[in-house]
Coordinates of C-alpha atoms and ligand atoms in Angstrom, one line a residue:
M1 CA 0.0 0.0 0.0
K2 CA 2.8 2.4 1.0
K3 CA 4.5 1.8 -2.3
N4 CA 1.3 2.3 -4.2
K5 CA 0.7 5.6 -2.5
M6 CA 4.2 6.7 -3.1
L7 CA 4.0 5.8 -6.8
Y8 CA 0.7 7.6 -7.0
R9 CA 2.2 10.7 -5.6
I10 CA 5.0 10.6 -8.1
V11 CA 2.5 10.2 -10.9
A12 CA 0.3 12.9 -9.6
A13 CA 3.3 15.2 -9.3
V14 CA 4.5 14.5 -12.8
L15 CA 1.1 14.8 -14.3
A16 CA 0.7 18.2 -12.6
C17 CA 3.6 19.3 -14.7
A18 CA 2.1 18.1 -18.0
V19 CA 1.6 21.6 -19.3
V20 CA 5.3 21.9 -19.7
A21 CA 5.5 18.5 -21.3
L22 CA 7.0 19.8 -24.5
A23 CA 9.4 22.2 -22.9
L24 CA 13.0 21.2 -22.5
V25 CA 13.6 20.3 -18.9
T26 CA 16.8 19.6 -17.1
Y27 CA 16.1 16.8 -14.8
Q28 CA 18.0 15.0 -12.1
S29 CA 16.9 11.8 -10.4
R30 CA 19.6 9.9 -8.5
S31 CA 19.5 6.2 -7.5
S32 CA 22.3 4.9 -5.3
S33 CA 23.1 1.5 -4.0
N34 CA 23.7 0.8 -0.3
A35 CA 27.2 -0.4 -1.0
P36 CA 29.9 2.2 -0.2
V37 CA 31.6 3.5 -3.4
A38 CA 34.9 1.7 -3.7
E39 CA 38.1 3.5 -4.3
G40 CA 38.8 3.4 -8.1
A41 CA 35.1 3.7 -9.1
V42 CA 34.6 5.9 -12.1
T43 CA 31.9 8.3 -13.0
A44 CA 30.9 8.9 -16.6
T45 CA 27.9 10.1 -18.6
G46 CA 26.1 8.4 -21.5
S47 CA 23.1 9.3 -23.6
A48 CA 20.6 7.7 -25.9
K49 CA 17.7 8.9 -28.0
G50 CA 14.3 8.6 -26.2
M51 CA 10.8 9.5 -27.3
E52 CA 11.4 13.2 -26.9
G53 CA 15.1 13.7 -27.5
D54 CA 18.2 12.5 -25.6
V55 CA 18.1 10.8 -22.2
V56 CA 21.4 11.6 -20.4
V57 CA 22.6 9.7 -17.4
E58 CA 25.6 9.8 -15.1
V59 CA 26.8 6.5 -13.8
T60 CA 29.2 5.7 -11.0
A61 CA 30.6 2.2 -11.2
D62 CA 33.6 0.0 -11.1
A63 CA 34.3 -3.4 -12.8
T64 CA 31.8 -5.2 -10.6
T65 CA 29.3 -2.8 -9.2
I66 CA 27.0 0.0 -10.3
Y67 CA 26.9 2.4 -7.4
S68 CA 24.6 5.1 -8.7
I69 CA 22.7 6.2 -11.7
T70 CA 21.6 9.9 -12.0
V71 CA 19.3 10.9 -14.8
K72 CA 20.8 14.3 -15.7
E73 CA 18.5 15.2 -18.6
Q74 CA 15.3 13.9 -20.1
N75 CA 12.4 15.4 -21.9
E76 CA 10.1 12.4 -22.1
T77 CA 6.4 12.5 -22.1
Q78 CA 5.1 13.5 -18.7
G79 CA 3.4 10.7 -16.9
I80 CA 4.8 8.0 -19.3
G81 CA 8.5 8.3 -20.2
S82 CA 9.2 10.5 -17.2
V83 CA 8.0 7.7 -14.9
V84 CA 10.5 5.4 -16.4
C85 CA 13.3 7.9 -15.6
E86 CA 12.0 8.0 -12.0
Q87 CA 11.7 4.3 -11.5
L88 CA 14.1 2.3 -13.7
P89 CA 17.4 3.6 -12.3
D90 CA 16.4 2.2 -8.9
T91 CA 15.7 -1.2 -10.5
M92 CA 19.0 -1.1 -12.4
V93 CA 21.1 -0.3 -9.3
A94 CA 19.3 -3.0 -7.3
A95 CA 19.9 -5.5 -10.2
N96 CA 23.5 -4.2 -10.8
S97 CA 22.6 -4.2 -14.5
Y98 CA 21.3 -2.0 -17.2
N99 CA 19.5 -4.9 -18.7
V100 CA 16.3 -4.9 -16.6
D101 CA 12.6 -5.2 -17.6
G102 CA 11.4 -2.0 -19.1
I103 CA 8.2 -0.3 -18.1
A104 CA 5.4 -1.6 -20.4
G105 CA 3.8 1.2 -22.3
A106 CA 7.0 3.2 -22.2
T107 CA 9.4 0.9 -24.0
V108 CA 11.1 3.6 -26.1
T109 CA 12.2 5.5 -23.0
S110 CA 13.0 2.3 -21.1
D111 CA 15.3 1.2 -24.0
A112 CA 16.8 4.7 -24.2
L113 CA 17.6 4.6 -20.5
K114 CA 19.2 1.1 -20.8
E115 CA 21.3 2.3 -23.8
A116 CA 22.4 5.4 -22.0
V117 CA 23.6 3.5 -18.9
K118 CA 25.4 1.0 -21.1
A119 CA 27.1 3.9 -23.0
A120 CA 28.1 5.5 -19.7
L121 CA 29.7 2.3 -18.5
T122 CA 31.6 2.0 -21.7
S123 CA 32.7 5.6 -21.6
A124 CA 33.9 5.0 -18.0
G125 CA 36.3 2.5 -19.6
L126 CA 34.4 -0.5 -18.1
D127 CA 33.3 -3.7 -19.8
A128 CA 29.5 -3.1 -20.1
S129 CA 28.9 -6.7 -20.9
A130 CA 29.7 -7.5 -17.2
F131 CA 26.4 -5.7 -16.4
A132 CA 24.3 -7.4 -19.1
V133 CA 22.6 -9.8 -16.8
A134 CA 20.3 -8.6 -14.0
Q135 CA 21.0 -10.1 -10.6
T136 CA 17.7 -11.0 -9.2
S137 CA 17.1 -12.0 -5.6
D138 CA 15.9 -15.6 -5.6
A139 CA 13.9 -15.1 -2.5
A140 CA 10.3 -15.4 -3.6
V141 CA 8.2 -12.5 -2.3
E142 CA 5.6 -13.9 0.0
K143 CA 2.4 -12.0 -0.9
T144 CA 0.3 -10.9 2.0
A145 CA -3.5 -11.0 1.9
E146 CA -5.2 -7.6 2.3
S147 CA -8.9 -6.9 2.5
L148 CA -10.3 -3.5 1.6
D149 CA -13.8 -2.0 1.6
C150 CA -15.3 0.7 -0.5
D151 CA -18.6 1.7 -2.1
V152 CA -17.4 1.6 -5.7
V153 CA -14.4 -0.2 -7.0
I154 CA -13.2 0.7 -10.5
V155 CA -10.9 -1.4 -12.6
G156 CA -8.6 0.7 -14.8
A157 CA -7.4 4.3 -14.4
G158 CA -7.7 5.4 -18.0
G159 CA -10.1 8.0 -19.3
A160 CA -13.3 6.0 -18.5
G161 CA -12.1 4.9 -15.0
L162 CA -10.9 8.3 -13.9
T163 CA -14.0 10.0 -15.2
A164 CA -16.2 7.4 -13.4
A165 CA -14.1 7.8 -10.2
A166 CA -14.3 11.6 -10.2
Q167 CA -18.1 11.4 -10.8
A168 CA -18.8 8.7 -8.2
A169 CA -16.7 10.6 -5.7
E170 CA -18.5 13.8 -6.5
N171 CA -21.6 12.0 -5.5
G172 CA -20.1 11.1 -2.1
A173 CA -19.0 7.5 -2.8
K174 CA -15.9 6.0 -1.3
V175 CA -14.0 5.0 -4.4
I176 CA -11.0 2.7 -5.0
V177 CA -9.4 2.5 -8.5
V178 CA -7.0 -0.3 -9.3
E179 CA -4.6 0.2 -12.2
K180 CA -2.3 -2.6 -13.3
M181 CA 0.3 -0.3 -15.0
P182 CA 2.8 1.9 -13.1
I183 CA 1.1 5.0 -14.6
V184 CA -2.4 6.1 -15.0
G185 CA -3.9 7.0 -18.4
G186 CA -3.9 3.9 -20.6
N187 CA -4.7 4.6 -24.2
S188 CA -6.5 7.8 -23.2
L189 CA -3.1 9.3 -22.3
K190 CA -2.0 8.7 -25.8
A191 CA -5.1 10.3 -27.4
T192 CA -4.1 13.1 -29.7
G193 CA -7.2 14.5 -31.3
G194 CA -10.2 15.8 -29.4
M195 CA -13.6 15.0 -28.1
N196 CA -16.7 15.1 -30.3
A197 CA -19.7 16.8 -28.9
A198 CA -22.8 18.4 -30.3
D199 CA -24.8 21.6 -29.4
T200 CA -22.1 22.9 -27.1
K201 CA -21.6 26.4 -25.9
Y202 CA -18.3 26.4 -27.8
Q203 CA -19.9 25.6 -31.1
E204 CA -22.5 28.3 -30.5
A205 CA -19.8 30.9 -29.7
L206 CA -18.0 30.0 -33.0
G207 CA -21.3 30.3 -34.9
I208 CA -21.4 26.6 -35.7
T209 CA -25.1 25.9 -36.0
D210 CA -25.3 22.9 -38.3
S211 CA -23.6 20.3 -36.0
G212 CA -26.3 19.3 -33.6
V213 CA -27.2 16.1 -31.8
D214 CA -29.1 14.6 -34.7
E215 CA -26.2 15.1 -37.2
F216 CA -23.8 13.7 -34.6
I217 CA -25.9 10.6 -34.2
E218 CA -26.2 10.1 -38.0
D219 CA -22.5 10.6 -38.6
T220 CA -21.6 8.1 -35.8
M221 CA -24.1 5.6 -37.2
N222 CA -22.9 6.0 -40.7
G223 CA -19.3 5.9 -39.6
G224 CA -20.0 2.7 -37.8
H225 CA -21.7 1.1 -40.8
Q226 CA -25.1 1.2 -39.0
I227 CA -24.2 -1.7 -36.8
N228 CA -23.8 0.5 -33.7
D229 CA -26.3 0.3 -30.9
R230 CA -28.4 3.4 -31.7
S231 CA -29.7 3.8 -28.2
L232 CA -26.1 4.1 -26.9
V233 CA -25.1 6.5 -29.7
T234 CA -28.2 8.6 -28.9
V235 CA -27.3 8.9 -25.2
M236 CA -23.6 9.7 -26.1
A237 CA -24.7 12.5 -28.5
E238 CA -27.4 13.9 -26.1
E239 CA -25.1 13.9 -23.1
S240 CA -22.0 15.2 -25.0
S241 CA -22.7 18.9 -24.4
D242 CA -23.2 18.4 -20.7
A243 CA -20.0 16.3 -20.6
V244 CA -18.1 19.3 -22.1
D245 CA -19.5 21.5 -19.5
W246 CA -18.6 19.1 -16.7
L247 CA -15.0 19.0 -18.1
D248 CA -15.0 22.8 -17.9
A249 CA -16.1 22.6 -14.3
I250 CA -13.2 20.4 -13.3
G251 CA -10.8 22.7 -15.1
A252 CA -10.4 20.8 -18.4
P253 CA -11.9 23.1 -21.1
L254 CA -12.0 22.0 -24.8
P255 CA -12.9 25.3 -26.5
K256 CA -11.5 24.8 -30.0
V257 CA -13.8 23.2 -32.5
A258 CA -12.7 21.4 -35.7
A259 CA -13.8 18.7 -38.1
T260 CA -12.7 15.1 -37.8
G261 CA -12.4 12.2 -40.2
G262 CA -15.7 10.7 -41.3
T263 CA -17.9 13.5 -40.0
T264 CA -19.8 16.0 -42.1
H265 CA -19.8 18.7 -39.4
K266 CA -17.5 20.2 -36.8
Y267 CA -17.8 18.4 -33.5
L268 CA -14.2 17.9 -32.5
H269 CA -13.5 19.9 -29.3
E270 CA -9.9 20.4 -28.5
P271 CA -7.7 22.1 -25.9
E272 CA -7.1 25.8 -26.5
D273 CA -3.3 25.7 -26.7
G274 CA -3.1 22.9 -29.3
S275 CA -2.2 20.2 -26.7
A276 CA -3.2 16.6 -27.4
V277 CA -6.6 15.7 -25.8
G278 CA -4.7 13.2 -23.6
Y279 CA -4.2 16.2 -21.3
L280 CA -7.7 15.3 -19.9
V281 CA -6.1 12.4 -18.0
E282 CA -4.0 14.8 -15.9
K283 CA -7.1 16.9 -15.1
L284 CA -9.3 13.8 -14.3
N285 CA -6.6 12.3 -12.2
A286 CA -6.3 15.6 -10.2
Q287 CA -10.0 15.8 -9.8
A288 CA -10.3 12.2 -8.5
E289 CA -7.4 12.9 -6.2
K290 CA -9.0 16.1 -4.9
L291 CA -12.2 14.1 -4.1
G292 CA -10.3 11.5 -2.1
V293 CA -10.3 8.6 -4.6
Q294 CA -7.7 6.0 -3.7
I295 CA -5.8 5.0 -6.9
M296 CA -3.7 1.8 -6.5
L297 CA -1.0 1.6 -9.2
N298 CA 0.8 -1.6 -10.2
T299 CA -2.3 -3.5 -9.0
E300 CA -4.0 -5.9 -11.4
A301 CA -7.6 -7.0 -11.1
T302 CA -8.0 -10.7 -11.8
E303 CA -11.5 -11.6 -10.9
I304 CA -15.0 -10.2 -10.2
L305 CA -16.5 -11.3 -6.9
T306 CA -20.2 -12.2 -7.0
E307 CA -22.9 -12.9 -4.4
N308 CA -26.2 -14.2 -5.6
G309 CA -25.4 -13.2 -9.2
A310 CA -24.5 -9.6 -8.2
A311 CA -21.0 -8.1 -8.5
V312 CA -19.7 -7.3 -4.9
G313 CA -16.0 -6.6 -5.4
I314 CA -12.9 -7.8 -7.1
K315 CA -9.7 -9.8 -6.5
A316 CA -6.5 -8.0 -7.4
E317 CA -2.8 -8.5 -7.1
S318 CA 0.3 -6.3 -6.7
K319 CA 3.9 -7.4 -6.2
E320 CA 3.5 -7.7 -2.5
H321 CA -0.2 -8.2 -1.9
N322 CA -3.3 -10.3 -2.8
Y323 CA -6.2 -8.0 -2.4
T324 CA -9.8 -8.8 -1.8
I325 CA -11.7 -5.5 -2.4
H326 CA -15.3 -5.6 -1.2
A327 CA -17.5 -3.1 -2.9
K328 CA -21.2 -2.4 -3.3
S329 CA -20.7 -2.0 -7.0
V330 CA -18.0 -2.6 -9.6
I331 CA -17.1 -0.5 -12.7
L332 CA -15.0 -2.1 -15.4
A333 CA -12.9 0.5 -17.3
T334 CA -10.1 -1.7 -18.5
G335 CA -10.0 -0.3 -22.1
G336 CA -9.7 -2.4 -25.3
F337 CA -7.6 -5.3 -26.4
G338 CA -5.5 -3.7 -29.1
A339 CA -2.3 -5.0 -27.5
N340 CA -3.6 -8.6 -27.1
F341 CA -2.5 -10.1 -30.4
D342 CA -3.8 -13.6 -29.5
L343 CA -7.2 -12.3 -28.8
M344 CA -7.3 -10.1 -31.9
A345 CA -6.0 -12.9 -34.1
S346 CA -8.8 -15.2 -32.8
F347 CA -11.2 -12.8 -34.5
N348 CA -9.0 -11.7 -37.4
P349 CA -5.8 -13.8 -38.0
A350 CA -4.4 -11.1 -40.4
L351 CA -3.8 -8.8 -37.4
A352 CA -1.3 -11.2 -35.7
N353 CA 1.7 -9.3 -37.0
A354 CA 0.3 -5.8 -37.3
V355 CA 1.7 -2.7 -35.7
T356 CA -0.4 -1.4 -32.8
T357 CA -0.8 2.1 -31.4
N358 CA -2.0 0.7 -28.1
H359 CA -0.3 0.8 -24.8
A360 CA 0.8 -2.6 -23.4
G361 CA -2.0 -2.8 -20.9
A362 CA -4.8 -2.9 -23.5
T363 CA -5.3 -6.7 -23.2
G364 CA -9.0 -7.0 -22.8
D365 CA -8.9 -8.1 -19.1
G366 CA -12.3 -6.5 -18.2
I367 CA -14.0 -8.3 -21.1
L368 CA -12.5 -11.7 -20.1
M369 CA -13.2 -11.2 -16.3
A370 CA -16.8 -10.3 -17.0
E371 CA -17.3 -13.1 -19.5
A372 CA -16.2 -15.4 -16.7
I373 CA -19.3 -14.4 -14.7
G374 CA -21.7 -14.6 -17.6
A375 CA -21.5 -11.2 -19.4
D376 CA -22.3 -10.9 -23.0
T377 CA -20.1 -9.2 -25.7
V378 CA -20.8 -7.5 -28.9
D379 CA -18.9 -6.8 -32.2
M380 CA -15.6 -8.4 -30.9
D381 CA -14.4 -8.8 -34.5
Q382 CA -14.6 -5.1 -35.2
I383 CA -11.0 -3.9 -34.9
Q384 CA -10.0 -0.6 -36.3
L385 CA -6.9 0.2 -38.3
H386 CA -5.9 3.8 -38.1
P387 CA -4.5 5.1 -41.4
T388 CA -1.6 7.3 -40.1
V389 CA 0.7 5.3 -38.0
Y390 CA 4.5 5.7 -38.1
Q391 CA 5.4 2.1 -38.5
E392 CA 8.8 2.1 -36.8
T393 CA 7.4 2.9 -33.3
G394 CA 3.6 2.5 -33.7
L395 CA 3.2 6.2 -33.0
L396 CA -0.1 7.5 -34.2
V397 CA 0.1 10.7 -36.3
S398 CA -2.9 12.7 -35.1
E399 CA -6.0 13.0 -37.2
S400 CA -5.9 16.6 -36.3
V401 CA -3.1 17.1 -38.9
R402 CA -5.6 16.3 -41.6
S403 CA -8.5 18.1 -39.8
M404 CA -6.3 21.2 -40.0
G405 CA -5.7 20.8 -43.7
G406 CA -3.1 18.0 -44.1
I407 CA -3.4 15.6 -47.0
L408 CA -2.2 12.1 -47.9
V409 CA -0.2 11.2 -51.0
N410 CA 1.2 7.9 -52.3
A411 CA 4.6 6.9 -53.5
E412 CA 3.7 8.3 -57.0
G413 CA 3.2 11.7 -55.4
K414 CA -0.6 11.6 -55.9
R415 CA -3.6 11.9 -53.6
F416 CA -5.6 8.7 -53.7
C417 CA -8.8 9.2 -51.6
N418 CA -10.8 11.6 -49.5
D419 CA -8.1 12.0 -46.8
L420 CA -10.7 12.7 -44.2
A421 CA -13.1 9.8 -45.0
T422 CA -13.7 7.3 -42.2
R423 CA -10.6 5.6 -40.8
D424 CA -11.4 2.2 -42.3
A425 CA -12.0 3.7 -45.7
V426 CA -8.7 5.6 -45.7
S427 CA -6.8 2.6 -44.3
N428 CA -8.2 0.4 -47.0
A429 CA -7.3 2.9 -49.7
E430 CA -3.8 3.1 -48.3
L431 CA -3.3 -0.6 -48.4
E432 CA -4.1 -0.5 -52.1
Q433 CA -1.3 2.0 -52.9
P434 CA 2.1 0.9 -54.2
G435 CA 4.0 -0.5 -51.2
A436 CA 0.8 -0.2 -49.1
Y437 CA 2.0 3.1 -47.5
A438 CA 1.5 6.8 -47.9
Y439 CA 2.9 10.2 -46.8
I440 CA 1.0 12.7 -44.7
I441 CA 1.8 16.2 -45.8
F442 CA 1.5 19.4 -43.8
D443 CA 2.9 22.9 -43.6
Q444 CA 4.3 25.3 -41.1
R445 CA 0.9 26.8 -40.4
I446 CA -0.3 23.5 -39.0
V447 CA 3.0 23.0 -37.1
D448 CA 2.5 26.3 -35.4
D449 CA -1.0 25.4 -34.2
L450 CA -0.5 21.8 -33.3
K451 CA 1.9 20.6 -30.6
S452 CA 1.8 17.0 -31.8
C453 CA 3.4 18.2 -35.0
Q454 CA 6.2 20.0 -33.2
K455 CA 6.9 16.7 -31.4
Y456 CA 7.0 14.7 -34.7
I457 CA 9.6 17.1 -36.0
K458 CA 11.7 17.0 -32.8
N459 CA 11.6 13.2 -32.8
G460 CA 12.8 13.0 -36.3
L461 CA 9.7 11.5 -37.9
T462 CA 9.5 14.2 -40.6
V463 CA 11.3 15.2 -43.7
S464 CA 11.0 18.9 -44.7
A465 CA 11.9 21.4 -47.4
D466 CA 11.2 25.0 -48.4
N467 CA 9.4 24.1 -51.6
Y468 CA 7.3 21.2 -52.9
E469 CA 9.9 19.8 -55.3
D470 CA 12.5 19.6 -52.6
L471 CA 10.0 18.0 -50.3
A472 CA 9.3 15.3 -52.9
K473 CA 13.0 14.6 -53.2
A474 CA 13.4 14.5 -49.4
M475 CA 10.5 12.0 -49.3
G476 CA 12.5 9.8 -51.7
L477 CA 10.2 10.3 -54.7
E478 CA 11.8 9.9 -58.0
G479 CA 11.2 10.5 -61.7
D480 CA 7.6 11.5 -62.6
A481 CA 6.5 11.3 -59.0
I482 CA 8.4 14.5 -58.2
Q483 CA 6.4 16.6 -60.7
N484 CA 3.2 14.6 -59.7
F485 CA 3.7 15.8 -56.2
V486 CA 4.2 19.4 -57.2
D487 CA 1.0 19.2 -59.3
T488 CA -0.8 17.5 -56.5
M489 CA 0.0 20.3 -54.1
D490 CA -1.0 23.0 -56.6
T491 CA -4.3 21.2 -57.4
W492 CA -5.0 20.8 -53.7
N493 CA -4.4 24.5 -52.9
A494 CA -6.6 25.5 -55.8
A495 CA -9.3 23.1 -54.4
V496 CA -9.1 24.7 -51.0
A497 CA -9.4 28.2 -52.6
A498 CA -12.5 27.0 -54.6
G499 CA -13.9 25.2 -51.5
E500 CA -14.4 22.1 -53.6
D501 CA -12.3 18.9 -53.9
K502 CA -13.4 17.7 -57.4
E503 CA -11.0 14.7 -57.3
F504 CA -12.1 13.0 -54.1
G505 CA -15.0 14.9 -52.7
R506 CA -13.4 15.9 -49.4
S507 CA -15.5 18.5 -47.7
N508 CA -13.9 19.2 -44.4
G509 CA -10.6 20.2 -43.0
M510 CA -10.3 22.7 -45.9
D511 CA -10.3 26.0 -44.1
A512 CA -6.7 26.7 -45.2
D513 CA -4.3 25.5 -47.9
L514 CA -0.8 24.1 -47.6
S515 CA 1.2 27.1 -48.8
T516 CA 3.1 28.1 -45.7
A517 CA 6.7 27.0 -46.0
P518 CA 8.5 25.0 -44.8
Y519 CA 6.6 21.8 -45.8
Y520 CA 6.7 18.5 -44.0
A521 CA 6.0 14.8 -44.7
I522 CA 5.8 11.7 -42.6
K523 CA 5.8 8.2 -44.1
I524 CA 2.8 6.3 -42.6
A525 CA 0.7 3.1 -43.0
P526 CA -2.2 1.6 -41.2
G527 CA -1.9 0.2 -37.6
I528 CA -4.2 -1.3 -35.1
H529 CA -5.9 1.4 -33.1
H530 CA -9.3 0.7 -31.5
T531 CA -11.2 -2.4 -30.6
M532 CA -14.8 -1.4 -31.2
G533 CA -16.3 -4.5 -29.7
G534 CA -16.5 -5.4 -26.0
L535 CA -19.0 -5.9 -23.1
K536 CA -22.6 -5.4 -23.9
I537 CA -24.1 -2.6 -21.8
N538 CA -27.4 -0.7 -21.7
T539 CA -27.8 3.0 -21.7
D540 CA -27.3 3.0 -17.9
A541 CA -23.8 1.5 -18.4
E542 CA -25.0 -1.7 -16.7
V543 CA -23.4 -4.9 -18.0
L544 CA -25.8 -7.4 -19.6
D545 CA -25.5 -11.2 -19.4
T546 CA -25.9 -13.6 -22.3
Q547 CA -29.6 -13.8 -21.6
G548 CA -30.0 -10.0 -21.9
N549 CA -30.4 -9.4 -18.2
V550 CA -28.6 -6.8 -16.1
I551 CA -25.8 -8.2 -13.9
P552 CA -26.6 -6.3 -10.7
G553 CA -23.8 -4.1 -9.4
L554 CA -21.7 -4.4 -12.5
Y555 CA -21.1 -1.4 -14.7
A556 CA -18.7 -0.8 -17.6
A557 CA -17.6 2.2 -19.7
G558 CA -15.1 3.2 -22.4
E559 CA -13.3 0.9 -24.8
T560 CA -14.0 -2.2 -22.8
T561 CA -17.6 -1.9 -24.0
G562 CA -19.0 -2.5 -27.4
G563 CA -21.9 -1.1 -29.4
V564 CA -21.2 2.6 -29.4
H565 CA -18.8 2.7 -32.4
G566 CA -20.2 -0.2 -34.4
G567 CA -18.0 -1.3 -37.3
N568 CA -15.8 1.8 -37.3
R569 CA -15.1 4.5 -34.7
I570 CA -15.0 8.1 -35.7
G571 CA -12.1 10.1 -34.5
G572 CA -13.0 12.1 -31.4
N573 CA -15.7 9.6 -30.3
A574 CA -13.5 7.5 -28.0
V575 CA -13.1 10.5 -25.7
C576 CA -16.8 11.4 -25.9
D577 CA -17.6 7.8 -25.1
F578 CA -15.4 7.6 -22.1
V579 CA -16.5 10.9 -20.6
V580 CA -20.2 10.4 -21.2
F581 CA -20.4 6.7 -20.2
G582 CA -17.7 7.1 -17.5
R583 CA -20.0 9.7 -15.9
I584 CA -23.1 7.5 -16.3
A585 CA -21.3 4.5 -14.8
G586 CA -20.0 6.7 -12.0
N587 CA -23.4 8.1 -11.3
N588 CA -25.3 4.8 -11.5
A589 CA -22.7 2.7 -9.6
S590 CA -22.6 5.3 -6.8
A591 CA -26.5 5.4 -6.7
Y592 CA -26.6 1.6 -6.6
A593 CA -24.0 1.6 -3.8
A594 CA -26.1 4.1 -1.8
N595 CA -29.2 1.8 -1.8
Ligands
LIG1 P1 -10.6 3.9 -21.7 O1 -10.4 4.9 -22.8 O2 -11.7 3.0 -22.0 O3 -10.6 4.5 -20.3 P2 -7.8 3.3 -21.4 O4 -7.0 2.4 -22.3 O5 -7.5 4.7 -21.5 O6 -9.3 2.9 -21.8 O7 -7.7 2.8 -19.9 C1 -7.8 1.5 -19.5 C2 -7.0 1.3 -18.3 O8 -7.3 0.0 -17.6 C3 -5.5 1.2 -18.6 O9 -4.8 2.1 -17.8 C4 -5.1 -0.2 -18.3 O10 -3.8 -0.4 -17.9 C5 -6.1 -0.5 -17.2 N1 -6.3 -2.0 -17.0 C6 -6.5 -2.9 -17.9 N2 -6.6 -4.1 -17.4 C7 -6.5 -4.0 -16.0 C8 -6.6 -4.9 -14.9 N3 -6.8 -6.2 -15.1 N4 -6.4 -4.4 -13.7 C9 -6.2 -3.0 -13.5 N5 -6.1 -2.1 -14.5 C10 -6.3 -2.6 -15.8

């Protein structure tokens, strides 16, 4: 418990700094062994490329012992990579090795830290291979049994879980959240776009009058190929404006409004300063903390407890404890299964070797735990490919780049589809292009307005040039493809000026052309992004069993549920889904607990 609390404080502290996530920070975190530093030990620095630039460490060691590791500089994503820099040096010093298990969900930073320590050892004139094997203590940790009580226990501290926690706590419930990863946020922390919502005060202020609840419902149903559960979609759309107001009230405003892929109108609500919408995690976490929610990190739920068919708690495990958490109601908010390749392949074998944008904790645990007590599922075979994924690292290039005017071209320098059609349509079109890849093209105007783009440049994902011809060459286009690309850009800019895309019928994300040099390109291809299927719920976020009956006391929200997105999720609807249904689950689970 003590460790969980400490980790939680660390995470809360780093999340509180998320506003400066993109600023260069000088950072020092020192881990020292208990062994006194022997005479002759050497201190040296080493560095390696992380997610957000170089990770620099200072290591003191001799031929047999690593005495200390100090992270001198890092600029990793707050709440993800930054947590690695806090935690991994301790593990390395304890194991007397750079070669320890990385933190799942932050493998790039974990690998960078390992490389940096190895480089420092080498630069100290030591044989780094002597530290290649981690020394683990063979003493098996005897787990102690702990029993806890609360009104509402929530499994998963991503967007849905934190929203539900904040809402239930707002209603006066005593809430415990268990999170299996060392950090909160799940896939929600990685969300780059925004939150779709209809009939909001922000739309009204901007004079957007044609993007109401009805249009939102129809766009979502059409995007989902009409297999969505209309009743869930209707509730999501109807409650979306209130959800935006609620976010406002907890200090998480989304005042910018744009279009998103597959929608005919402007619903996408974004942070004012161009931040990724994942910043909501920090705000929700802070709100939950303020209201006294207990968040237990590194704690994995394994089973739902039942009594007379009703959910009455969970079993969970940490490194040191086996927990039995008794609760009056249970909310499952474990996210999707886009990192569980066996489960995905059981529905679609072609996905077994695909790249995924998902964090490592997206393994479908909530679905499996609920199925074990009779819950029903829906649309499990509906797994979304996102069209703009940087294949080397699985990093998703935000849909906002296209919403703000970016386009896609193929290896021949030509556009090949409505770049802002639904994700499945664009992904399928990409797979039909030569080499099954494409380039996303944007300009300095978009970079200035979108922090994600600034990050892509800093991380070396982009090629750039001051004119279209040079950009084509930098992209590696050859022969006719170079002139094709120049023509494509001229044609596109003319289409924006005319307000009509005669070639592919794109109708949104055309507020400005791509004429502000320098110009940028990122090579992308489709990657697994969202599992639309999941637990079957009703509009009260109650989980249904295979007979269609409510499982008393069991609620679910977010990507662990199915039905809202049907056969294809529209960009911006995951956030709307987790805020709206997270609140419904939080409200209903706390009301059930109070009875
Ligand atoms: P959503 O958008 O639906 O909230 P996220 O992916 O953002 O989905 O969050 C789901 C969270 O649930 C992740 O942080 C994930 O690590 C956590 N989680 C998944 N399975 C378990 C489990 N068995 N026990 C505790 N936490 C879990």
